[in-house]
Amino acid sequence: MSDYQIRLLEESETRAAHTVFLGSMHNAPASDESWELGSRGYPTQRCFGAFRAGRIVGSAQSFPSTMAVPGGAVLPLAAVSRVGVRADHTRRGVLTELMRAQLRQIRELGEPLASLHASESVIYGRFGYGVACRGRTVEVEASRGRPVPPLPGVGEVRILDTEELATELPRIYERIGLHRPGMMSRPRGWWLMQLERRLALKERIIAIVHSGPDGDDGYALYETTMVDAAPDRQDRRIDVFDMHGVSLGVVLGLWRFLLGADLVRSVRAWLRPLDEPVELILPNRGDCRTANLEDETWLRLVDVPTALAARTYGVAEPVVLEVHDRFLPENSGRYRVGKDGVERTDAPADLELPVDALAMLFLGDLPASQLAATGKLVPHEPAALERADRLFSTARSPHSGTFF
């Protein structure tokens, strides 16, 4: 690494860094129009580049956000993306040094959490990231003459005009709020990159909005895809890529509307929460299948004591966790975790784990007993596993629902 330099990018270097990132994903450079909108989401002061002989060969960027943790607290979050190294410079420690510089900056900025979506699951564990949320891709056969029964509650669904999407959807998302562990805020730059850029490129995107007694309280954003139904005809599939509501009832109301659409063979929704029971609203549960179960959010506890102290815990006697963090050694140590709070301690450890396994436990996605059974956590006091399961459990499975 002695002939590489890791530093923050100048404004004039950000597009070249983005091209390096796209190339690492085997994609072509962004068009002028796509770059004009997509470049606004990542502040230059958070964009790192790796340079060799004056040429950019690696990139790691982030933007500021917030994330809800169990109990309802919302913590500052670094949303990490555009991470990549040119294929002719990999396996030389470039990514490691990019991650090291970025994590140091995130900690200095006072953001106790960082998250990302991993292109390959083998990459980020060594930097302290662990899978904290998972999602399932659900495909449901449309009603085909068997309408979904009415659901409890009062509400109606309308389709937005295309010109309303850029103003109405951010407003509704803000109103819905971060009510589930793992949900994150969406700054203006996110909407520019993920929605307005696509609208400017004339992509066909459709949005429906659910309204209840108190106003707009949920939405679904989707595309339609032609699928072969028979040699002599085609049907459409609705592909949902963004759906949120203030309650489960609202989300299921959106599902019911989509499943009743004419000329639609199926509805496919990407990375839905694990506890979203679409099957229960169908006349035939067999019309719903899980097409895929995937990692959704990779989480990094950048400031372990701050993150642990921010969430709430179940009713159980405390456990002492011994945490190891190679990249940020100031996080390493023992923490007594209980329903009354968190504190550093010199007491003997009940459970020992690396910081990436702590991320898997933190939002409530996996219990400590499962992590121990797979070797990701070492129990020094076996009875502590049951206590940790109760302490870290959550009423709802964690889910972000925001891709970046």
CSV table of C-alpha atoms in Angstrom, one decimal:
chain,number,residue,atom,x,y,z
A,1,MET,CA,0.0,0.0,0.0
A,2,SER,CA,3.0,2.4,0.2
A,3,ASP,CA,2.4,3.6,-3.4
A,4,TYR,CA,-1.3,4.3,-2.8
A,5,GLN,CA,-2.8,7.4,-1.3
A,6,ILE,CA,-6.2,7.5,0.5
A,7,ARG,CA,-7.7,11.0,0.7
A,8,LEU,CA,-10.9,12.9,0.4
A,9,LEU,CA,-11.9,13.8,-3.2
A,10,GLU,CA,-11.9,17.2,-4.8
A,11,GLU,CA,-15.2,18.2,-6.4
A,12,SER,CA,-13.6,17.8,-9.8
A,13,GLU,CA,-12.7,14.2,-9.0
A,14,THR,CA,-16.1,12.8,-7.9
A,15,ARG,CA,-17.3,11.8,-11.4
A,16,ALA,CA,-14.1,9.9,-12.1
A,17,ALA,CA,-14.5,8.1,-8.7
A,18,HIS,CA,-18.1,7.2,-9.6
A,19,THR,CA,-17.0,5.8,-12.9
A,20,VAL,CA,-14.5,3.6,-11.0
A,21,PHE,CA,-17.3,2.4,-8.8
A,22,LEU,CA,-19.6,1.6,-11.7
A,23,GLY,CA,-16.7,-0.2,-13.4
A,24,SER,CA,-16.1,-2.4,-10.3
A,25,MET,CA,-19.8,-3.4,-10.7
A,26,HIS,CA,-19.2,-4.1,-14.4
A,27,ASN,CA,-21.4,-1.2,-15.4
A,28,ALA,CA,-20.8,1.5,-18.0
A,29,PRO,CA,-20.2,5.1,-16.9
A,30,ALA,CA,-23.2,7.3,-16.1
A,31,SER,CA,-24.7,9.5,-18.8
A,32,ASP,CA,-24.5,13.2,-18.3
A,33,GLU,CA,-28.1,13.4,-17.4
A,34,SER,CA,-27.9,10.6,-14.9
A,35,TRP,CA,-24.8,12.0,-13.3
A,36,GLU,CA,-26.4,15.5,-13.0
A,37,LEU,CA,-29.1,14.1,-10.7
A,38,GLY,CA,-27.2,11.2,-9.1
A,39,SER,CA,-24.2,13.3,-8.1
A,40,ARG,CA,-26.1,15.4,-5.5
A,41,GLY,CA,-26.6,12.8,-2.9
A,42,TYR,CA,-23.1,12.4,-1.7
A,43,PRO,CA,-21.3,15.4,0.0
A,44,THR,CA,-17.8,15.8,-1.3
A,45,GLN,CA,-16.4,16.0,2.2
A,46,ARG,CA,-17.6,12.4,2.7
A,47,CYS,CA,-16.2,10.9,-0.5
A,48,PHE,CA,-12.8,9.1,-0.3
A,49,GLY,CA,-10.7,8.0,-3.2
A,50,ALA,CA,-7.7,5.7,-3.5
A,51,PHE,CA,-5.0,7.1,-5.8
A,52,ARG,CA,-2.0,5.6,-7.5
A,53,ALA,CA,0.3,7.7,-9.6
A,54,GLY,CA,-2.3,10.4,-9.6
A,55,ARG,CA,-5.1,8.2,-10.9
A,56,ILE,CA,-8.3,7.2,-9.0
A,57,VAL,CA,-8.4,3.5,-8.5
A,58,GLY,CA,-10.9,3.1,-5.6
A,59,SER,CA,-13.9,4.8,-4.1
A,60,ALA,CA,-15.8,4.8,-0.8
A,61,GLN,CA,-18.5,7.3,-0.1
A,62,SER,CA,-21.4,8.0,2.3
A,63,PHE,CA,-24.2,10.4,3.1
A,64,PRO,CA,-25.7,11.4,6.4
A,65,SER,CA,-29.0,9.8,7.6
A,66,THR,CA,-30.6,8.5,10.7
A,67,MET,CA,-31.8,5.1,11.8
A,68,ALA,CA,-34.5,3.9,14.3
A,69,VAL,CA,-33.3,1.4,16.9
A,70,PRO,CA,-35.4,-0.8,19.2
A,71,GLY,CA,-37.4,1.3,21.6
A,72,GLY,CA,-37.9,4.2,19.2
A,73,ALA,CA,-34.7,6.2,19.5
A,74,VAL,CA,-33.3,7.5,16.3
A,75,LEU,CA,-29.5,7.7,15.9
A,76,PRO,CA,-27.2,9.4,13.4
A,77,LEU,CA,-26.3,7.0,10.6
A,78,ALA,CA,-23.7,7.0,7.8
A,79,ALA,CA,-25.2,5.4,4.7
A,80,VAL,CA,-22.2,3.9,2.9
A,81,SER,CA,-22.3,3.3,-0.9
A,82,ARG,CA,-20.3,3.7,-4.1
A,83,VAL,CA,-17.6,1.4,-2.7
A,84,GLY,CA,-15.4,-0.2,-5.3
A,85,VAL,CA,-11.8,-0.8,-6.4
A,86,ARG,CA,-10.6,-1.2,-10.0
A,87,ALA,CA,-10.1,-4.8,-11.0
A,88,ASP,CA,-6.4,-4.3,-11.7
A,89,HIS,CA,-5.8,-2.9,-8.2
A,90,THR,CA,-7.7,-5.4,-6.0
A,91,ARG,CA,-6.1,-7.8,-3.4
A,92,ARG,CA,-3.6,-5.1,-2.4
A,93,GLY,CA,-5.2,-3.7,0.7
A,94,VAL,CA,-6.8,-0.8,-1.1
A,95,LEU,CA,-10.4,-1.5,0.1
A,96,THR,CA,-9.1,-2.1,3.7
A,97,GLU,CA,-7.5,1.3,3.8
A,98,LEU,CA,-10.6,3.0,2.3
A,99,MET,CA,-12.8,1.4,4.9
A,100,ARG,CA,-10.4,2.3,7.7
A,101,ALA,CA,-10.3,6.0,6.7
A,102,GLN,CA,-14.1,6.1,6.2
A,103,LEU,CA,-14.9,4.5,9.6
A,104,ARG,CA,-12.5,6.9,11.4
A,105,GLN,CA,-14.3,9.8,9.7
A,106,ILE,CA,-17.7,8.5,10.6
A,107,ARG,CA,-16.7,8.2,14.2
A,108,GLU,CA,-15.3,11.7,14.3
A,109,LEU,CA,-18.5,13.0,12.8
A,110,GLY,CA,-20.4,11.6,15.8
A,111,GLU,CA,-22.4,9.0,13.9
A,112,PRO,CA,-22.6,5.8,16.0
A,113,LEU,CA,-24.0,3.7,13.2
A,114,ALA,CA,-23.1,2.9,9.6
A,115,SER,CA,-25.0,0.8,7.1
A,116,LEU,CA,-24.6,-0.5,3.6
A,117,HIS,CA,-26.0,-3.0,1.0
A,118,ALA,CA,-23.3,-5.5,0.2
A,119,SER,CA,-22.7,-6.6,-3.4
A,120,GLU,CA,-21.0,-9.7,-2.1
A,121,SER,CA,-21.6,-11.1,1.4
A,122,VAL,CA,-17.9,-12.1,1.9
A,123,ILE,CA,-16.5,-8.6,1.8
A,124,TYR,CA,-17.7,-6.5,4.7
A,125,GLY,CA,-17.6,-8.8,7.8
A,126,ARG,CA,-13.9,-8.2,8.2
A,127,PHE,CA,-14.6,-4.5,8.5
A,128,GLY,CA,-17.1,-5.0,11.4
A,129,TYR,CA,-20.3,-5.0,9.4
A,130,GLY,CA,-22.9,-7.7,10.1
A,131,VAL,CA,-26.3,-8.5,8.6
A,132,ALA,CA,-28.8,-6.7,10.9
A,133,CYS,CA,-32.0,-7.0,8.7
A,134,ARG,CA,-33.2,-9.5,6.2
A,135,GLY,CA,-36.0,-9.4,3.7
A,136,ARG,CA,-38.0,-11.8,1.5
A,137,THR,CA,-39.0,-11.3,-2.1
A,138,VAL,CA,-42.6,-12.2,-2.3
A,139,GLU,CA,-44.6,-13.2,-5.4
A,140,VAL,CA,-48.3,-13.5,-5.2
A,141,GLU,CA,-50.6,-14.8,-8.0
A,142,ALA,CA,-53.3,-12.2,-8.7
A,143,SER,CA,-56.8,-12.9,-7.7
A,144,ARG,CA,-58.0,-14.5,-11.0
A,145,GLY,CA,-61.6,-14.2,-10.0
A,146,ARG,CA,-61.0,-14.8,-6.3
A,147,PRO,CA,-61.0,-11.3,-4.9
A,148,VAL,CA,-59.1,-10.7,-1.7
A,149,PRO,CA,-61.7,-10.3,1.1
A,150,PRO,CA,-62.2,-6.9,2.6
A,151,LEU,CA,-59.8,-5.9,5.4
A,152,PRO,CA,-60.6,-4.2,8.8
A,153,GLY,CA,-60.3,-0.5,8.9
A,154,VAL,CA,-61.3,2.5,6.7
A,155,GLY,CA,-59.2,3.7,3.8
A,156,GLU,CA,-59.0,4.2,0.1
A,157,VAL,CA,-56.3,4.0,-2.5
A,158,ARG,CA,-55.6,6.4,-5.3
A,159,ILE,CA,-53.0,6.5,-8.1
A,160,LEU,CA,-50.7,9.5,-8.2
A,161,ASP,CA,-50.1,11.5,-11.4
A,162,THR,CA,-46.5,11.2,-12.5
A,163,GLU,CA,-45.8,14.9,-11.8
A,164,GLU,CA,-46.9,14.4,-8.2
A,165,LEU,CA,-44.4,11.7,-7.3
A,166,ALA,CA,-41.4,13.9,-6.5
A,167,THR,CA,-43.3,16.0,-4.1
A,168,GLU,CA,-45.9,13.7,-2.6
A,169,LEU,CA,-43.8,10.6,-1.8
A,170,PRO,CA,-41.2,12.4,0.4
A,171,ARG,CA,-44.0,14.0,2.3
A,172,ILE,CA,-45.8,10.7,2.9
A,173,TYR,CA,-42.6,8.9,3.9
A,174,GLU,CA,-41.9,11.7,6.4
A,175,ARG,CA,-45.4,11.4,7.8
A,176,ILE,CA,-45.1,7.6,8.2
A,177,GLY,CA,-42.0,8.1,10.3
A,178,LEU,CA,-39.3,5.7,11.5
A,179,HIS,CA,-41.6,3.4,13.4
A,180,ARG,CA,-39.7,0.1,12.9
A,181,PRO,CA,-36.1,-0.8,14.0
A,182,GLY,CA,-33.8,-0.5,11.0
A,183,MET,CA,-35.9,2.2,9.2
A,184,MET,CA,-33.8,5.1,8.0
A,185,SER,CA,-34.5,8.7,7.1
A,186,ARG,CA,-34.3,9.8,3.4
A,187,PRO,CA,-32.5,13.1,2.8
A,188,ARG,CA,-33.2,15.2,-0.3
A,189,GLY,CA,-30.3,13.7,-2.1
A,190,TRP,CA,-31.7,10.2,-1.7
A,191,TRP,CA,-34.9,11.1,-3.5
A,192,LEU,CA,-32.9,12.8,-6.3
A,193,MET,CA,-30.9,9.7,-6.9
A,194,GLN,CA,-33.5,7.0,-6.4
A,195,LEU,CA,-36.7,8.7,-7.8
A,196,GLU,CA,-36.2,12.0,-9.6
A,197,ARG,CA,-33.3,10.6,-11.6
A,198,ARG,CA,-35.4,7.8,-12.9
A,199,LEU,CA,-38.3,10.1,-13.7
A,200,ALA,CA,-36.0,12.4,-15.6
A,201,LEU,CA,-34.9,9.4,-17.7
A,202,LYS,CA,-38.5,8.8,-18.5
A,203,GLU,CA,-38.8,5.4,-16.7
A,204,ARG,CA,-42.3,4.2,-16.2
A,205,ILE,CA,-42.9,4.3,-12.5
A,206,ILE,CA,-46.4,4.1,-10.9
A,207,ALA,CA,-47.3,5.1,-7.3
A,208,ILE,CA,-50.4,4.4,-5.3
A,209,VAL,CA,-51.3,6.1,-2.0
A,210,HIS,CA,-53.4,4.8,0.8
A,211,SER,CA,-55.5,7.4,2.8
A,212,GLY,CA,-57.1,6.8,6.1
A,213,PRO,CA,-59.2,8.9,8.4
A,214,ASP,CA,-56.2,11.1,9.2
A,215,GLY,CA,-54.9,11.5,5.7
A,216,ASP,CA,-52.3,9.9,3.5
A,217,ASP,CA,-50.7,7.1,5.5
A,218,GLY,CA,-48.9,4.8,3.1
A,219,TYR,CA,-47.8,4.2,-0.5
A,220,ALA,CA,-46.4,1.7,-2.9
A,221,LEU,CA,-44.1,2.4,-5.8
A,222,TYR,CA,-43.9,-0.1,-8.7
A,223,GLU,CA,-43.2,-0.9,-12.3
A,224,THR,CA,-45.0,-3.4,-14.6
A,225,THR,CA,-43.2,-6.1,-16.5
A,226,MET,CA,-44.6,-8.2,-19.4
A,227,VAL,CA,-44.4,-12.0,-18.7
A,228,ASP,CA,-45.2,-14.9,-21.0
A,229,ALA,CA,-48.4,-16.5,-19.9
A,230,ALA,CA,-49.0,-18.7,-23.0
A,231,PRO,CA,-47.7,-18.9,-26.5
A,232,ASP,CA,-50.5,-16.8,-27.8
A,233,ARG,CA,-50.6,-14.1,-25.1
A,234,GLN,CA,-48.7,-12.1,-22.5
A,235,ASP,CA,-49.7,-11.0,-19.0
A,236,ARG,CA,-48.2,-8.3,-16.8
A,237,ARG,CA,-46.4,-8.6,-13.5
A,238,ILE,CA,-46.4,-5.7,-11.0
A,239,ASP,CA,-42.9,-5.3,-9.5
A,240,VAL,CA,-43.0,-3.4,-6.2
A,241,PHE,CA,-39.7,-1.8,-5.1
A,242,ASP,CA,-40.8,0.6,-2.4
A,243,MET,CA,-43.8,0.2,0.0
A,244,HIS,CA,-44.4,1.7,3.4
A,245,GLY,CA,-47.3,2.4,5.7
A,246,VAL,CA,-48.0,3.7,9.2
A,247,SER,CA,-49.3,0.3,10.2
A,248,LEU,CA,-49.5,-3.3,9.0
A,249,GLY,CA,-53.1,-2.8,8.1
A,250,VAL,CA,-52.2,0.0,5.7
A,251,VAL,CA,-49.6,-2.0,4.0
A,252,LEU,CA,-52.0,-5.0,3.6
A,253,GLY,CA,-54.5,-2.5,2.2
A,254,LEU,CA,-52.0,-1.6,-0.5
A,255,TRP,CA,-51.4,-5.3,-1.2
A,256,ARG,CA,-55.1,-5.9,-1.6
A,257,PHE,CA,-55.4,-3.0,-4.2
A,258,LEU,CA,-52.4,-4.3,-6.2
A,259,LEU,CA,-53.7,-7.9,-6.2
A,260,GLY,CA,-57.1,-6.7,-7.6
A,261,ALA,CA,-55.5,-4.9,-10.6
A,262,ASP,CA,-56.9,-5.9,-14.0
A,263,LEU,CA,-54.7,-7.6,-16.6
A,264,VAL,CA,-52.1,-8.6,-14.0
A,265,ARG,CA,-50.9,-12.1,-13.5
A,266,SER,CA,-48.9,-11.6,-10.3
A,267,VAL,CA,-47.5,-9.1,-7.9
A,268,ARG,CA,-43.8,-9.4,-6.9
A,269,ALA,CA,-42.5,-7.3,-4.0
A,270,TRP,CA,-38.7,-7.0,-3.3
A,271,LEU,CA,-37.2,-7.4,0.1
A,272,ARG,CA,-40.4,-7.2,2.2
A,273,PRO,CA,-40.3,-7.5,6.1
A,274,LEU,CA,-40.1,-11.0,7.4
A,275,ASP,CA,-43.2,-10.5,9.5
A,276,GLU,CA,-45.5,-9.1,6.8
A,277,PRO,CA,-48.2,-11.8,6.6
A,278,VAL,CA,-49.4,-11.4,3.0
A,279,GLU,CA,-50.6,-15.0,3.0
A,280,LEU,CA,-53.2,-14.3,5.6
A,281,ILE,CA,-55.2,-12.0,3.4
A,282,LEU,CA,-55.5,-14.4,0.5
A,283,PRO,CA,-58.3,-16.8,-0.3
A,284,ASN,CA,-55.7,-19.4,-1.1
A,285,ARG,CA,-52.4,-19.2,0.9
A,286,GLY,CA,-50.7,-21.2,-1.8
A,287,ASP,CA,-51.0,-18.2,-4.2
A,288,CYS,CA,-48.1,-16.6,-2.2
A,289,ARG,CA,-44.6,-17.8,-2.3
A,290,THR,CA,-41.2,-16.6,-1.0
A,291,ALA,CA,-39.1,-16.2,-4.2
A,292,ASN,CA,-36.0,-15.3,-2.2
A,293,LEU,CA,-34.7,-14.6,1.2
A,294,GLU,CA,-31.9,-12.0,1.2
A,295,ASP,CA,-29.7,-9.9,3.4
A,296,GLU,CA,-31.1,-6.4,3.5
A,297,THR,CA,-29.1,-4.1,5.8
A,298,TRP,CA,-25.5,-4.6,6.8
A,299,LEU,CA,-24.9,-2.6,10.0
A,300,ARG,CA,-21.7,-1.4,11.7
A,301,LEU,CA,-21.6,-0.2,15.3
A,302,VAL,CA,-19.1,2.6,15.0
A,303,ASP,CA,-19.6,3.8,18.6
A,304,VAL,CA,-20.5,0.6,20.5
A,305,PRO,CA,-21.3,2.2,23.9
A,306,THR,CA,-23.4,4.9,22.4
A,307,ALA,CA,-25.3,2.5,20.2
A,308,LEU,CA,-25.9,0.0,23.0
A,309,ALA,CA,-27.1,2.6,25.4
A,310,ALA,CA,-29.6,4.1,22.8
A,311,ARG,CA,-31.8,1.0,22.4
A,312,THR,CA,-34.2,-0.5,25.0
A,313,TYR,CA,-34.0,-4.1,26.3
A,314,GLY,CA,-36.4,-6.8,27.4
A,315,VAL,CA,-37.0,-8.0,30.9
A,316,ALA,CA,-34.2,-10.3,32.0
A,317,GLU,CA,-31.2,-10.2,34.3
A,318,PRO,CA,-28.2,-8.4,32.8
A,319,VAL,CA,-25.5,-10.0,30.7
A,320,VAL,CA,-21.8,-9.0,30.3
A,321,LEU,CA,-20.7,-8.8,26.7
A,322,GLU,CA,-17.1,-8.8,25.7
A,323,VAL,CA,-16.8,-7.1,22.4
A,324,HIS,CA,-13.8,-7.2,20.0
A,325,ASP,CA,-13.2,-4.5,17.4
A,326,ARG,CA,-10.0,-4.7,15.4
A,327,PHE,CA,-10.7,-1.6,13.2
A,328,LEU,CA,-11.9,0.6,16.1
A,329,PRO,CA,-10.2,-0.8,19.2
A,330,GLU,CA,-11.7,1.9,21.4
A,331,ASN,CA,-15.0,-0.1,21.1
A,332,SER,CA,-13.4,-3.2,22.5
A,333,GLY,CA,-14.2,-4.0,26.1
A,334,ARG,CA,-16.9,-5.4,28.4
A,335,TYR,CA,-20.4,-4.0,28.7
A,336,ARG,CA,-23.1,-4.9,31.2
A,337,VAL,CA,-26.4,-4.9,29.3
A,338,GLY,CA,-29.7,-4.9,31.1
A,339,LYS,CA,-33.2,-3.6,31.1
A,340,ASP,CA,-32.0,-0.6,33.1
A,341,GLY,CA,-29.2,0.4,30.8
A,342,VAL,CA,-25.7,-0.2,29.6
A,343,GLU,CA,-22.3,0.4,31.3
A,344,ARG,CA,-18.7,-0.6,30.8
A,345,THR,CA,-17.5,-3.1,33.4
A,346,ASP,CA,-14.5,-5.1,34.5
A,347,ALA,CA,-16.7,-8.1,35.5
A,348,PRO,CA,-16.1,-11.5,33.8
A,349,ALA,CA,-17.7,-11.8,30.4
A,350,ASP,CA,-20.8,-14.0,30.0
A,351,LEU,CA,-20.7,-13.8,26.2
A,352,GLU,CA,-17.8,-12.9,23.9
A,353,LEU,CA,-18.3,-11.7,20.3
A,354,PRO,CA,-16.8,-9.6,17.5
A,355,VAL,CA,-18.4,-6.4,16.6
A,356,ASP,CA,-19.9,-7.8,13.3
A,357,ALA,CA,-21.8,-10.4,15.4
A,358,LEU,CA,-23.0,-7.6,17.7
A,359,ALA,CA,-24.5,-5.9,14.7
A,360,MET,CA,-26.5,-9.1,13.9
A,361,LEU,CA,-27.8,-9.0,17.5
A,362,PHE,CA,-28.4,-5.3,17.8
A,363,LEU,CA,-31.6,-4.7,16.0
A,364,GLY,CA,-33.2,-8.0,17.0
A,365,ASP,CA,-32.9,-10.0,13.8
A,366,LEU,CA,-31.2,-13.0,15.3
A,367,PRO,CA,-31.1,-14.3,18.9
A,368,ALA,CA,-27.9,-14.8,20.7
A,369,SER,CA,-28.5,-18.5,21.0
A,370,GLN,CA,-28.5,-18.9,17.2
A,371,LEU,CA,-25.3,-16.9,16.9
A,372,ALA,CA,-23.7,-19.1,19.5
A,373,ALA,CA,-24.9,-22.3,17.8
A,374,THR,CA,-23.1,-21.1,14.6
A,375,GLY,CA,-19.9,-20.1,16.3
A,376,LYS,CA,-20.3,-16.3,15.9
A,377,LEU,CA,-20.6,-15.8,19.6
A,378,VAL,CA,-18.8,-17.6,22.4
A,379,PRO,CA,-20.8,-18.3,25.6
A,380,HIS,CA,-18.7,-18.4,28.8
A,381,GLU,CA,-21.9,-18.7,30.9
A,382,PRO,CA,-24.4,-20.8,29.0
A,383,ALA,CA,-27.3,-19.6,31.0
A,384,ALA,CA,-26.6,-16.1,29.8
A,385,LEU,CA,-27.8,-17.0,26.3
A,386,GLU,CA,-31.4,-17.3,27.3
A,387,ARG,CA,-31.1,-13.9,29.1
A,388,ALA,CA,-29.5,-12.3,26.1
A,389,ASP,CA,-32.3,-13.7,23.9
A,390,ARG,CA,-34.9,-12.0,26.0
A,391,LEU,CA,-32.9,-8.7,26.4
A,392,PHE,CA,-32.3,-8.2,22.6
A,393,SER,CA,-35.7,-9.5,21.4
A,394,THR,CA,-38.0,-7.1,19.6
A,395,ALA,CA,-41.8,-7.1,19.0
A,396,ARG,CA,-41.3,-6.5,15.2
A,397,SER,CA,-38.6,-7.9,13.0
A,398,PRO,CA,-36.2,-5.1,11.9
A,399,HIS,CA,-36.4,-3.8,8.4
A,400,SER,CA,-35.0,-0.8,6.5
A,401,GLY,CA,-37.0,-0.7,3.3
A,402,THR,CA,-34.6,1.9,1.9
A,403,PHE,CA,-32.1,1.0,-0.8
A,404,PHE,CA,-29.1,3.2,-1.6
